[in-house]
Each structure stands twice: as structure tokens, then as C-alpha cells.
Amino acid sequence: MEKLDSIVPLITPFTNNRVDKSIAVKHGEDVFKGGMKYLFIAGTTGLGPSLSMPERLELLDAFAHMPDNVILQCGSLNLEESIEMAKQAKKYKIYGVAALPPYYFTGMKREWLVKYYTKLSKEEPVIIYNYPETTGYNITYDIINDIKKAGGDIIGIKETTFNMNDILNTKMYVPDIKVYTGPDQFILSAFRLGLDGYVSGASNYGYKIVKLIEENYSNKDGDRYQFLLNELAALSGKYGTISSIYDMVEIMTGVKAGNPREPFFKLSMEDRSALEKEMNAVFKKYNYKL
């Protein structure tokens, strides 16, 4: 089977509430050396909606030494800013840009969504970031085809949804784009269902496990490693999704991860200790050694 695109939505490290480029690059390079192909900047796991345009561009510049492996999330409620970020990304010659649809405001006309992606993709080919639970809009295959008919240059879609029917419909009915799963729980499914890749927040800390899923997708060990990753992702949710990932990176990789941006507060020492204890129990359960 052809190797799938492995994409990690990088956490954004902060020091004194400012983006820490040095920590970001060290973590990103560690993940890349661990086998992940693309580094996704300013996604959900990277607190993208809380980042200003200058902060996103600051991160983009930090990874200028490896442009072929970088994707920038430039979607926002301000189309002018999104277009400007896409223009800047084009200057850096990165792999591509991704874009959430306009979020928060519900009731946006379908034709406006089509115009949004059509205008944005005139600057740079776009990977649609479909996250219905948080944006209020589900970018289905028929909408993508409307965007393409209107002249939009769509090269892929990240499907952050547990609706596998929608994911497979996009794969079947939209030609010439790459379809990526978003939930960590669907990495194994991406291989077995013939999708193009996956975007895995858990790969910030569990990239070695993700590679084991890839190496064993056709046998029962693939299931075991997927279940292991699922339990780790569940622990992340238990102790505070986003914030807990910073601690899990340090626990599993030994690489400094910095702090999240408030209101995502750093875990207390008590919570970190309890999280690490539960992680070790999961490792033992699946006979996994760091």
C-alpha cells in the first residue's frame, strides 16, 4: 500500500504568554525526525483561533528552513487577513495552506462559503479544514464540488468528524483531492479504507505509536497500537484537552514543550503526577515501552 501523508498539528508553546519560536522548532523537528511528514501550524491543537495573524506568521517564519513540510492554517472570520496569510505562505513556498470555514456565526449562506474558499484559494491551493462541531458548518462533498466549479483550487480536506459516511462520500465523489481523517481514533481506518492520510493531535507526543500503527495496519498489532493511542487520547481529554498535551510531550519524548496560552492553563503538579501515573498504567496494559 502507498504510504499515507502523516500530519501533526503542532502545539504552540508559549513563554510568558508569548509564542516561543525556539521551543516550537525543537519540538517540530523532533516530531519530523520521528517520522511525521508534515507539520501543521495554527491548527486546533496549536490554538490557532487564539493566535493573531502576526503570531501565525512568526511561526511560519520559524519553520522557514523546512518549507516543503509545513502547512499553515489561515482560516478566520476576517477573509482579508486569511488572504494575506495565504500570500505570505506563498512567499515561503510551503507545502500548502489549510482553512477553517468562517466560524461562530451560524446561518451563513452556502454560496458565501463557496465564495470564501474560492477567493482564498486564488492565492494558494487550499486544504479545507472541516470541523463541524466547532465551526457550525459541515463542508460536504457537494459543497466542495461547488467550490471547484466556481474556480476554487481545493487540494484536500481534513475531516475532523466521526461521521465516516461523510468522509467516504468525499473520497468517492470529489476527484483529485486528498482526504485526511482528523480524529486520532481513525488513523488505522485511514489505512484500511484507502484514504490519503491523517492529521493526528496525539502524534505530538505519540508519534512513535503512530508509526507502529502505520507499520502494522494490516495485522492485529495495528489494532493494539490504535487502542493504545485511543486510551492516551482519552487521558488527554480527562486532564484537560490541549493543556495536557504539553505535559504528555515532555513525559513521552523528553522534549521541552513550553506552556499553553491562557485560558488553557498549565496542569498543576498534582494533575501532572496523576496523568503520568495513568499513562504508565496504559503503557503496561499494552506492553509498550517508551
PDB file of C-alpha atoms in Angstrom:
ATOM      1  CA  MET A   1       0.000   0.000   0.000  1.00  0.00           C
ATOM      2  CA  GLU A   2       1.190   3.511  -0.820  1.00  0.00           C
ATOM      3  CA  LYS A   3       2.444   5.422   2.212  1.00  0.00           C
ATOM      4  CA  LEU A   4      -0.105   7.860   3.610  1.00  0.00           C
ATOM      5  CA  ASP A   5       0.506  11.515   4.444  1.00  0.00           C
ATOM      6  CA  SER A   6       1.181  11.833   8.173  1.00  0.00           C
ATOM      7  CA  ILE A   7       0.393  15.295   9.524  1.00  0.00           C
ATOM      8  CA  VAL A   8       0.926  16.567  13.067  1.00  0.00           C
ATOM      9  CA  PRO A   9      -0.949  19.687  14.205  1.00  0.00           C
ATOM     10  CA  LEU A  10       1.808  21.131  16.357  1.00  0.00           C
ATOM     11  CA  ILE A  11       1.142  22.593  19.783  1.00  0.00           C
ATOM     12  CA  THR A  12       2.096  26.246  20.039  1.00  0.00           C
ATOM     13  CA  PRO A  13       4.451  26.771  23.004  1.00  0.00           C
ATOM     14  CA  PHE A  14       4.261  29.976  24.999  1.00  0.00           C
ATOM     15  CA  THR A  15       6.716  31.511  27.439  1.00  0.00           C
ATOM     16  CA  ASN A  16       5.390  34.474  29.455  1.00  0.00           C
ATOM     17  CA  ASN A  17       2.325  34.336  27.206  1.00  0.00           C
ATOM     18  CA  ARG A  18       4.371  34.939  24.055  1.00  0.00           C
ATOM     19  CA  VAL A  19       4.976  32.456  21.253  1.00  0.00           C
ATOM     20  CA  ASP A  20       8.269  30.692  21.917  1.00  0.00           C
ATOM     21  CA  LYS A  21       9.726  30.008  18.468  1.00  0.00           C
ATOM     22  CA  SER A  22      12.762  28.193  19.812  1.00  0.00           C
ATOM     23  CA  ILE A  23      10.707  25.598  21.681  1.00  0.00           C
ATOM     24  CA  ALA A  24       8.300  25.304  18.731  1.00  0.00           C
ATOM     25  CA  VAL A  25      11.110  24.489  16.302  1.00  0.00           C
ATOM     26  CA  LYS A  26      12.793  21.972  18.618  1.00  0.00           C
ATOM     27  CA  HIS A  27       9.510  20.144  19.138  1.00  0.00           C
ATOM     28  CA  GLY A  28       8.593  20.298  15.448  1.00  0.00           C
ATOM     29  CA  GLU A  29      11.969  18.960  14.363  1.00  0.00           C
ATOM     30  CA  ASP A  30      11.722  16.135  16.929  1.00  0.00           C
ATOM     31  CA  VAL A  31       8.316  15.105  15.575  1.00  0.00           C
ATOM     32  CA  PHE A  32       9.583  15.338  11.996  1.00  0.00           C
ATOM     33  CA  LYS A  33      12.624  13.201  12.764  1.00  0.00           C
ATOM     34  CA  GLY A  34      10.231  10.742  14.412  1.00  0.00           C
ATOM     35  CA  GLY A  35       8.621  10.089  11.049  1.00  0.00           C
ATOM     36  CA  MET A  36       5.787  12.582  10.623  1.00  0.00           C
ATOM     37  CA  LYS A  37       5.789  14.111   7.148  1.00  0.00           C
ATOM     38  CA  TYR A  38       4.022  17.453   7.572  1.00  0.00           C
ATOM     39  CA  LEU A  39       3.971  19.996  10.411  1.00  0.00           C
ATOM     40  CA  PHE A  40       0.583  21.697  10.641  1.00  0.00           C
ATOM     41  CA  ILE A  41       0.833  25.184  12.163  1.00  0.00           C
ATOM     42  CA  ALA A  42      -2.028  27.022  13.900  1.00  0.00           C
ATOM     43  CA  GLY A  43      -4.499  24.168  13.884  1.00  0.00           C
ATOM     44  CA  THR A  44      -6.846  23.408  16.750  1.00  0.00           C
ATOM     45  CA  THR A  45      -4.133  21.672  18.783  1.00  0.00           C
ATOM     46  CA  GLY A  46      -1.914  24.671  18.094  1.00  0.00           C
ATOM     47  CA  LEU A  47      -4.552  27.050  19.491  1.00  0.00           C
ATOM     48  CA  GLY A  48      -4.883  28.558  16.027  1.00  0.00           C
ATOM     49  CA  PRO A  49      -8.072  30.572  16.643  1.00  0.00           C
ATOM     50  CA  SER A  50      -6.341  32.316  19.572  1.00  0.00           C
ATOM     51  CA  LEU A  51      -3.308  33.308  17.501  1.00  0.00           C
ATOM     52  CA  SER A  52      -3.113  36.718  15.854  1.00  0.00           C
ATOM     53  CA  MET A  53      -2.001  36.995  12.243  1.00  0.00           C
ATOM     54  CA  PRO A  54       1.473  38.267  13.301  1.00  0.00           C
ATOM     55  CA  GLU A  55       1.831  35.274  15.631  1.00  0.00           C
ATOM     56  CA  ARG A  56       0.928  32.821  12.898  1.00  0.00           C
ATOM     57  CA  LEU A  57       3.379  34.467  10.532  1.00  0.00           C
ATOM     58  CA  GLU A  58       6.014  34.406  13.272  1.00  0.00           C
ATOM     59  CA  LEU A  59       5.590  30.625  13.490  1.00  0.00           C
ATOM     60  CA  LEU A  60       5.656  30.361   9.712  1.00  0.00           C
ATOM     61  CA  ASP A  61       8.980  32.186   9.666  1.00  0.00           C
ATOM     62  CA  ALA A  62      10.343  29.928  12.421  1.00  0.00           C
ATOM     63  CA  PHE A  63       9.911  26.933  10.133  1.00  0.00           C
ATOM     64  CA  ALA A  64      11.248  28.631   7.005  1.00  0.00           C
ATOM     65  CA  HIS A  65      14.125  26.144   6.912  1.00  0.00           C
ATOM     66  CA  MET A  66      11.765  23.254   6.095  1.00  0.00           C
ATOM     67  CA  PRO A  67       9.009  24.760   3.884  1.00  0.00           C
ATOM     68  CA  ASP A  68       8.214  21.567   1.958  1.00  0.00           C
ATOM     69  CA  ASN A  69       6.964  20.015   5.189  1.00  0.00           C
ATOM     70  CA  VAL A  70       4.817  22.881   6.520  1.00  0.00           C
ATOM     71  CA  ILE A  71       1.070  23.542   6.314  1.00  0.00           C
ATOM     72  CA  LEU A  72      -0.352  26.810   7.706  1.00  0.00           C
ATOM     73  CA  GLN A  73      -3.955  27.104   8.930  1.00  0.00           C
ATOM     74  CA  CYS A  74      -5.018  30.566   7.775  1.00  0.00           C
ATOM     75  CA  GLY A  75      -8.810  30.419   8.029  1.00  0.00           C
ATOM     76  CA  SER A  76     -10.524  33.061  10.156  1.00  0.00           C
ATOM     77  CA  LEU A  77     -13.515  35.372  10.472  1.00  0.00           C
ATOM     78  CA  ASN A  78     -11.572  38.001   8.550  1.00  0.00           C
ATOM     79  CA  LEU A  79     -11.205  36.961   4.921  1.00  0.00           C
ATOM     80  CA  GLU A  80      -8.820  39.837   4.163  1.00  0.00           C
ATOM     81  CA  GLU A  81      -6.437  38.586   6.874  1.00  0.00           C
ATOM     82  CA  SER A  82      -6.798  34.993   5.688  1.00  0.00           C
ATOM     83  CA  ILE A  83      -5.887  36.031   2.154  1.00  0.00           C
ATOM     84  CA  GLU A  84      -2.874  37.993   3.430  1.00  0.00           C
ATOM     85  CA  MET A  85      -1.664  34.936   5.378  1.00  0.00           C
ATOM     86  CA  ALA A  86      -2.037  32.810   2.252  1.00  0.00           C
ATOM     87  CA  LYS A  87       0.021  35.379   0.308  1.00  0.00           C
ATOM     88  CA  GLN A  88       2.763  35.234   2.928  1.00  0.00           C
ATOM     89  CA  ALA A  89       2.696  31.429   2.910  1.00  0.00           C
ATOM     90  CA  LYS A  90       3.150  31.513  -0.848  1.00  0.00           C
ATOM     91  CA  LYS A  91       6.326  33.567  -0.411  1.00  0.00           C
ATOM     92  CA  TYR A  92       7.747  30.887   1.868  1.00  0.00           C
ATOM     93  CA  LYS A  93       6.830  28.206  -0.695  1.00  0.00           C
ATOM     94  CA  ILE A  94       5.370  25.888   1.946  1.00  0.00           C
ATOM     95  CA  TYR A  95       3.529  22.696   1.068  1.00  0.00           C
ATOM     96  CA  GLY A  96       0.141  24.345   1.410  1.00  0.00           C
ATOM     97  CA  VAL A  97      -2.397  26.245   3.474  1.00  0.00           C
ATOM     98  CA  ALA A  98      -5.443  24.924   5.276  1.00  0.00           C
ATOM     99  CA  ALA A  99      -8.506  26.915   6.231  1.00  0.00           C
ATOM    100  CA  LEU A 100     -11.367  26.536   8.646  1.00  0.00           C
ATOM    101  CA  PRO A 101     -14.628  27.933   7.314  1.00  0.00           C
ATOM    102  CA  PRO A 102     -15.846  31.148   8.964  1.00  0.00           C
ATOM    103  CA  TYR A 103     -16.952  30.056  12.439  1.00  0.00           C
ATOM    104  CA  TYR A 104     -19.153  31.150  15.359  1.00  0.00           C
ATOM    105  CA  PHE A 105     -21.783  32.895  13.244  1.00  0.00           C
ATOM    106  CA  THR A 106     -24.372  30.363  12.120  1.00  0.00           C
ATOM    107  CA  GLY A 107     -26.723  30.703   9.191  1.00  0.00           C
ATOM    108  CA  MET A 108     -24.115  31.679   6.623  1.00  0.00           C
ATOM    109  CA  LYS A 109     -25.384  31.081   3.091  1.00  0.00           C
ATOM    110  CA  ARG A 110     -23.931  28.137   1.229  1.00  0.00           C
ATOM    111  CA  GLU A 111     -22.950  30.434  -1.630  1.00  0.00           C
ATOM    112  CA  TRP A 112     -20.925  32.559   0.823  1.00  0.00           C
ATOM    113  CA  LEU A 113     -18.966  29.523   1.954  1.00  0.00           C
ATOM    114  CA  VAL A 114     -18.243  28.790  -1.696  1.00  0.00           C
ATOM    115  CA  LYS A 115     -17.070  32.377  -2.264  1.00  0.00           C
ATOM    116  CA  TYR A 116     -14.898  32.281   0.876  1.00  0.00           C
ATOM    117  CA  TYR A 117     -12.914  29.254  -0.276  1.00  0.00           C
ATOM    118  CA  THR A 118     -12.861  30.362  -3.914  1.00  0.00           C
ATOM    119  CA  LYS A 119     -11.355  33.760  -3.053  1.00  0.00           C
ATOM    120  CA  LEU A 120      -8.856  32.319  -0.584  1.00  0.00           C
ATOM    121  CA  SER A 121      -7.652  29.596  -2.934  1.00  0.00           C
ATOM    122  CA  LYS A 122      -6.862  32.149  -5.655  1.00  0.00           C
ATOM    123  CA  GLU A 123      -3.794  32.997  -3.569  1.00  0.00           C
ATOM    124  CA  GLU A 124      -2.734  29.461  -2.682  1.00  0.00           C
ATOM    125  CA  PRO A 125      -4.290  25.984  -3.122  1.00  0.00           C
ATOM    126  CA  VAL A 126      -6.321  25.165  -0.004  1.00  0.00           C
ATOM    127  CA  ILE A 127      -6.858  22.159   2.236  1.00  0.00           C
ATOM    128  CA  ILE A 128     -10.327  22.589   3.723  1.00  0.00           C
ATOM    129  CA  TYR A 129     -10.370  22.135   7.499  1.00  0.00           C
ATOM    130  CA  ASN A 130     -13.791  20.637   8.167  1.00  0.00           C
ATOM    131  CA  TYR A 131     -14.671  20.711  11.879  1.00  0.00           C
ATOM    132  CA  PRO A 132     -18.491  20.874  12.108  1.00  0.00           C
ATOM    133  CA  GLU A 133     -18.647  20.526  15.904  1.00  0.00           C
ATOM    134  CA  THR A 134     -16.821  23.808  16.475  1.00  0.00           C
ATOM    135  CA  THR A 135     -17.494  25.838  13.323  1.00  0.00           C
ATOM    136  CA  GLY A 136     -21.194  25.100  12.848  1.00  0.00           C
ATOM    137  CA  TYR A 137     -20.664  24.166   9.194  1.00  0.00           C
ATOM    138  CA  ASN A 138     -20.185  20.771   7.606  1.00  0.00           C
ATOM    139  CA  ILE A 139     -18.299  21.066   4.321  1.00  0.00           C
ATOM    140  CA  THR A 140     -19.671  18.045   2.486  1.00  0.00           C
ATOM    141  CA  TYR A 141     -18.631  16.638  -0.885  1.00  0.00           C
ATOM    142  CA  ASP A 142     -21.305  18.563  -2.816  1.00  0.00           C
ATOM    143  CA  ILE A 143     -20.142  21.885  -1.371  1.00  0.00           C
ATOM    144  CA  ILE A 144     -16.548  21.061  -2.307  1.00  0.00           C
ATOM    145  CA  ASN A 145     -17.648  20.302  -5.860  1.00  0.00           C
ATOM    146  CA  ASP A 146     -19.473  23.649  -5.970  1.00  0.00           C
ATOM    147  CA  ILE A 147     -16.270  25.387  -4.844  1.00  0.00           C
ATOM    148  CA  LYS A 148     -14.301  23.616  -7.559  1.00  0.00           C
ATOM    149  CA  LYS A 149     -16.930  24.517 -10.184  1.00  0.00           C
ATOM    150  CA  ALA A 150     -16.644  28.160  -9.103  1.00  0.00           C
ATOM    151  CA  GLY A 151     -12.914  28.037  -9.789  1.00  0.00           C
ATOM    152  CA  GLY A 152     -11.691  27.227  -6.284  1.00  0.00           C
ATOM    153  CA  ASP A 153      -8.384  25.373  -6.047  1.00  0.00           C
ATOM    154  CA  ILE A 154      -9.021  22.729  -3.387  1.00  0.00           C
ATOM    155  CA  ILE A 155      -6.287  20.117  -2.950  1.00  0.00           C
ATOM    156  CA  GLY A 156      -7.502  18.339   0.168  1.00  0.00           C
ATOM    157  CA  ILE A 157      -9.754  18.208   3.181  1.00  0.00           C
ATOM    158  CA  LYS A 158      -9.118  17.454   6.841  1.00  0.00           C
ATOM    159  CA  GLU A 159     -12.235  15.694   8.118  1.00  0.00           C
ATOM    160  CA  THR A 160     -12.462  16.328  11.865  1.00  0.00           C
ATOM    161  CA  THR A 161     -15.660  14.380  12.211  1.00  0.00           C
ATOM    162  CA  PHE A 162     -16.666  10.935  13.420  1.00  0.00           C
ATOM    163  CA  ASN A 163     -19.138  10.652  10.530  1.00  0.00           C
ATOM    164  CA  MET A 164     -17.288   8.108   8.412  1.00  0.00           C
ATOM    165  CA  ASN A 165     -20.069   8.172   5.828  1.00  0.00           C
ATOM    166  CA  ASP A 166     -19.319  11.842   5.069  1.00  0.00           C
ATOM    167  CA  ILE A 167     -15.590  11.088   4.866  1.00  0.00           C
ATOM    168  CA  LEU A 168     -16.077   8.218   2.436  1.00  0.00           C
ATOM    169  CA  ASN A 169     -18.553  10.217   0.342  1.00  0.00           C
ATOM    170  CA  THR A 170     -15.939  12.938  -0.072  1.00  0.00           C
ATOM    171  CA  LYS A 171     -13.349  10.366  -1.090  1.00  0.00           C
ATOM    172  CA  MET A 172     -15.762   8.819  -3.597  1.00  0.00           C
ATOM    173  CA  TYR A 173     -17.435  11.892  -5.105  1.00  0.00           C
ATOM    174  CA  VAL A 174     -14.702  14.539  -5.158  1.00  0.00           C
ATOM    175  CA  PRO A 175     -11.958  13.731  -7.661  1.00  0.00           C
ATOM    176  CA  ASP A 176      -8.364  14.858  -7.375  1.00  0.00           C
ATOM    177  CA  ILE A 177      -8.217  15.927  -3.736  1.00  0.00           C
ATOM    178  CA  LYS A 178      -6.642  14.269  -0.712  1.00  0.00           C
ATOM    179  CA  VAL A 179      -8.916  13.188   2.128  1.00  0.00           C
ATOM    180  CA  TYR A 180      -7.423  13.176   5.620  1.00  0.00           C
ATOM    181  CA  THR A 181      -9.042  11.938   8.826  1.00  0.00           C
ATOM    182  CA  GLY A 182      -8.898  14.228  11.852  1.00  0.00           C
ATOM    183  CA  PRO A 183      -9.788  12.105  14.909  1.00  0.00           C
ATOM    184  CA  ASP A 184      -6.822  10.204  16.373  1.00  0.00           C
ATOM    185  CA  GLN A 185      -9.106   7.169  16.634  1.00  0.00           C
ATOM    186  CA  PHE A 186      -9.332   6.929  12.822  1.00  0.00           C
ATOM    187  CA  ILE A 187      -5.649   6.588  11.934  1.00  0.00           C
ATOM    188  CA  LEU A 188      -5.922   2.836  11.409  1.00  0.00           C
ATOM    189  CA  SER A 189      -9.150   3.335   9.451  1.00  0.00           C
ATOM    190  CA  ALA A 190      -7.354   5.743   7.117  1.00  0.00           C
ATOM    191  CA  PHE A 191      -5.069   2.893   6.066  1.00  0.00           C
ATOM    192  CA  ARG A 192      -7.707   0.205   5.843  1.00  0.00           C
ATOM    193  CA  LEU A 193     -10.229   2.328   3.944  1.00  0.00           C
ATOM    194  CA  GLY A 194      -7.775   3.709   1.412  1.00  0.00           C
ATOM    195  CA  LEU A 195      -7.786   7.357   2.465  1.00  0.00           C
ATOM    196  CA  ASP A 196      -4.869   9.682   1.758  1.00  0.00           C
ATOM    197  CA  GLY A 197      -3.606  10.354   5.263  1.00  0.00           C
ATOM    198  CA  TYR A 198      -4.387  11.553   8.752  1.00  0.00           C
ATOM    199  CA  VAL A 199      -3.967  14.606  10.955  1.00  0.00           C
ATOM    200  CA  SER A 200      -3.199  13.450  14.481  1.00  0.00           C
ATOM    201  CA  GLY A 201      -3.009  15.733  17.512  1.00  0.00           C
ATOM    202  CA  ALA A 202      -1.832  12.766  19.589  1.00  0.00           C
ATOM    203  CA  SER A 203       1.234  12.485  17.372  1.00  0.00           C
ATOM    204  CA  ASN A 204       2.666  15.480  19.247  1.00  0.00           C
ATOM    205  CA  TYR A 205       3.519  13.000  21.987  1.00  0.00           C
ATOM    206  CA  GLY A 206       2.746   9.615  20.443  1.00  0.00           C
ATOM    207  CA  TYR A 207       4.384   9.806  17.019  1.00  0.00           C
ATOM    208  CA  LYS A 208       6.277   6.568  17.706  1.00  0.00           C
ATOM    209  CA  ILE A 209       2.969   4.802  18.350  1.00  0.00           C
ATOM    210  CA  VAL A 210       1.500   6.346  15.196  1.00  0.00           C
ATOM    211  CA  LYS A 211       4.399   4.928  13.187  1.00  0.00           C
ATOM    212  CA  LEU A 212       3.753   1.496  14.742  1.00  0.00           C
ATOM    213  CA  ILE A 213       0.127   1.726  13.598  1.00  0.00           C
ATOM    214  CA  GLU A 214       1.412   2.512  10.114  1.00  0.00           C
ATOM    215  CA  GLU A 215       3.848  -0.398  10.127  1.00  0.00           C
ATOM    216  CA  ASN A 216       1.228  -2.868  11.378  1.00  0.00           C
ATOM    217  CA  TYR A 217      -2.015  -1.591   9.832  1.00  0.00           C
ATOM    218  CA  SER A 218      -2.685  -4.953   8.148  1.00  0.00           C
ATOM    219  CA  ASN A 219      -2.356  -7.112  11.273  1.00  0.00           C
ATOM    220  CA  LYS A 220      -3.621  -7.311  14.848  1.00  0.00           C
ATOM    221  CA  ASP A 221      -0.718  -5.297  16.210  1.00  0.00           C
ATOM    222  CA  GLY A 222      -2.154  -2.372  14.303  1.00  0.00           C
ATOM    223  CA  ASP A 223      -5.331  -2.691  16.363  1.00  0.00           C
ATOM    224  CA  ARG A 224      -3.321  -2.925  19.587  1.00  0.00           C
ATOM    225  CA  TYR A 225      -1.373   0.235  18.902  1.00  0.00           C
ATOM    226  CA  GLN A 226      -4.513   2.078  17.812  1.00  0.00           C
ATOM    227  CA  PHE A 227      -6.244   1.099  21.079  1.00  0.00           C
ATOM    228  CA  LEU A 228      -3.161   2.281  22.983  1.00  0.00           C
ATOM    229  CA  LEU A 229      -3.292   5.654  21.268  1.00  0.00           C
ATOM    230  CA  ASN A 230      -7.045   5.885  21.892  1.00  0.00           C
ATOM    231  CA  GLU A 231      -6.550   5.438  25.633  1.00  0.00           C
ATOM    232  CA  LEU A 232      -3.808   8.054  25.726  1.00  0.00           C
ATOM    233  CA  ALA A 233      -6.036  10.490  23.840  1.00  0.00           C
ATOM    234  CA  ALA A 234      -8.824   9.779  26.344  1.00  0.00           C
ATOM    235  CA  LEU A 235      -6.450  10.626  29.200  1.00  0.00           C
ATOM    236  CA  SER A 236      -5.615  13.889  27.464  1.00  0.00           C
ATOM    237  CA  GLY A 237      -9.312  14.745  27.481  1.00  0.00           C
ATOM    238  CA  LYS A 238      -9.664  13.727  31.128  1.00  0.00           C
ATOM    239  CA  TYR A 239      -6.899  16.021  32.345  1.00  0.00           C
ATOM    240  CA  GLY A 240      -7.639  18.917  30.035  1.00  0.00           C
ATOM    241  CA  THR A 241      -7.545  18.673  26.260  1.00  0.00           C
ATOM    242  CA  ILE A 242      -4.852  20.928  24.755  1.00  0.00           C
ATOM    243  CA  SER A 243      -3.121  21.749  28.069  1.00  0.00           C
ATOM    244  CA  SER A 244      -2.430  18.102  28.904  1.00  0.00           C
ATOM    245  CA  ILE A 245      -0.693  17.578  25.566  1.00  0.00           C
ATOM    246  CA  TYR A 246       2.160  19.859  26.625  1.00  0.00           C
ATOM    247  CA  ASP A 247       2.852  17.617  29.626  1.00  0.00           C
ATOM    248  CA  MET A 248       2.401  14.436  27.604  1.00  0.00           C
ATOM    249  CA  VAL A 249       5.004  15.648  25.096  1.00  0.00           C
ATOM    250  CA  GLU A 250       7.540  16.093  27.869  1.00  0.00           C
ATOM    251  CA  ILE A 251       6.654  12.784  29.547  1.00  0.00           C
ATOM    252  CA  MET A 252       6.869  10.712  26.351  1.00  0.00           C
ATOM    253  CA  THR A 253       9.583  12.471  24.356  1.00  0.00           C
ATOM    254  CA  GLY A 254      11.687  14.336  26.893  1.00  0.00           C
ATOM    255  CA  VAL A 255      11.463  17.464  24.721  1.00  0.00           C
ATOM    256  CA  LYS A 256      10.528  20.736  26.394  1.00  0.00           C
ATOM    257  CA  ALA A 257       7.038  21.831  25.349  1.00  0.00           C
ATOM    258  CA  GLY A 258       6.524  25.228  26.949  1.00  0.00           C
ATOM    259  CA  ASN A 259       3.103  26.321  28.188  1.00  0.00           C
ATOM    260  CA  PRO A 260      -0.324  26.713  26.614  1.00  0.00           C
ATOM    261  CA  ARG A 261      -1.939  30.128  26.335  1.00  0.00           C
ATOM    262  CA  GLU A 262      -4.470  31.052  28.967  1.00  0.00           C
ATOM    263  CA  PRO A 263      -7.351  30.351  29.418  1.00  0.00           C
ATOM    264  CA  PHE A 264      -5.804  26.937  28.743  1.00  0.00           C
ATOM    265  CA  PHE A 265      -3.901  26.764  31.998  1.00  0.00           C
ATOM    266  CA  LYS A 266      -0.833  24.659  32.703  1.00  0.00           C
ATOM    267  CA  LEU A 267      -1.585  21.476  34.633  1.00  0.00           C
ATOM    268  CA  SER A 268      -0.918  21.535  38.359  1.00  0.00           C
ATOM    269  CA  MET A 269       1.879  19.353  39.684  1.00  0.00           C
ATOM    270  CA  GLU A 270      -0.763  17.089  41.235  1.00  0.00           C
ATOM    271  CA  ASP A 271      -2.588  16.650  37.930  1.00  0.00           C
ATOM    272  CA  ARG A 272       0.629  16.063  36.016  1.00  0.00           C
ATOM    273  CA  SER A 273       1.702  13.391  38.513  1.00  0.00           C
ATOM    274  CA  ALA A 274      -1.701  11.694  38.309  1.00  0.00           C
ATOM    275  CA  LEU A 275      -1.654  11.887  34.489  1.00  0.00           C
ATOM    276  CA  GLU A 276       1.793  10.312  34.311  1.00  0.00           C
ATOM    277  CA  LYS A 277       0.711   7.526  36.664  1.00  0.00           C
ATOM    278  CA  GLU A 278      -2.298   6.712  34.477  1.00  0.00           C
ATOM    279  CA  MET A 279      -0.171   6.872  31.327  1.00  0.00           C
ATOM    280  CA  ASN A 280       2.251   4.352  32.789  1.00  0.00           C
ATOM    281  CA  ALA A 281      -0.653   2.042  33.576  1.00  0.00           C
ATOM    282  CA  VAL A 282      -1.779   2.256  29.927  1.00  0.00           C
ATOM    283  CA  PHE A 283       1.752   1.522  28.698  1.00  0.00           C
ATOM    284  CA  LYS A 284       1.862  -1.558  30.929  1.00  0.00           C
ATOM    285  CA  LYS A 285      -1.571  -2.713  29.764  1.00  0.00           C
ATOM    286  CA  TYR A 286      -0.428  -2.728  26.132  1.00  0.00           C
ATOM    287  CA  ASN A 287       3.137  -3.862  26.857  1.00  0.00           C
ATOM    288  CA  TYR A 288       4.581  -0.647  25.430  1.00  0.00           C
ATOM    289  CA  LYS A 289       7.929   0.756  26.475  1.00  0.00           C
ATOM    290  CA  LEU A 290       8.967   4.362  25.947  1.00  0.00           C
TER     291      LEU A 290
END
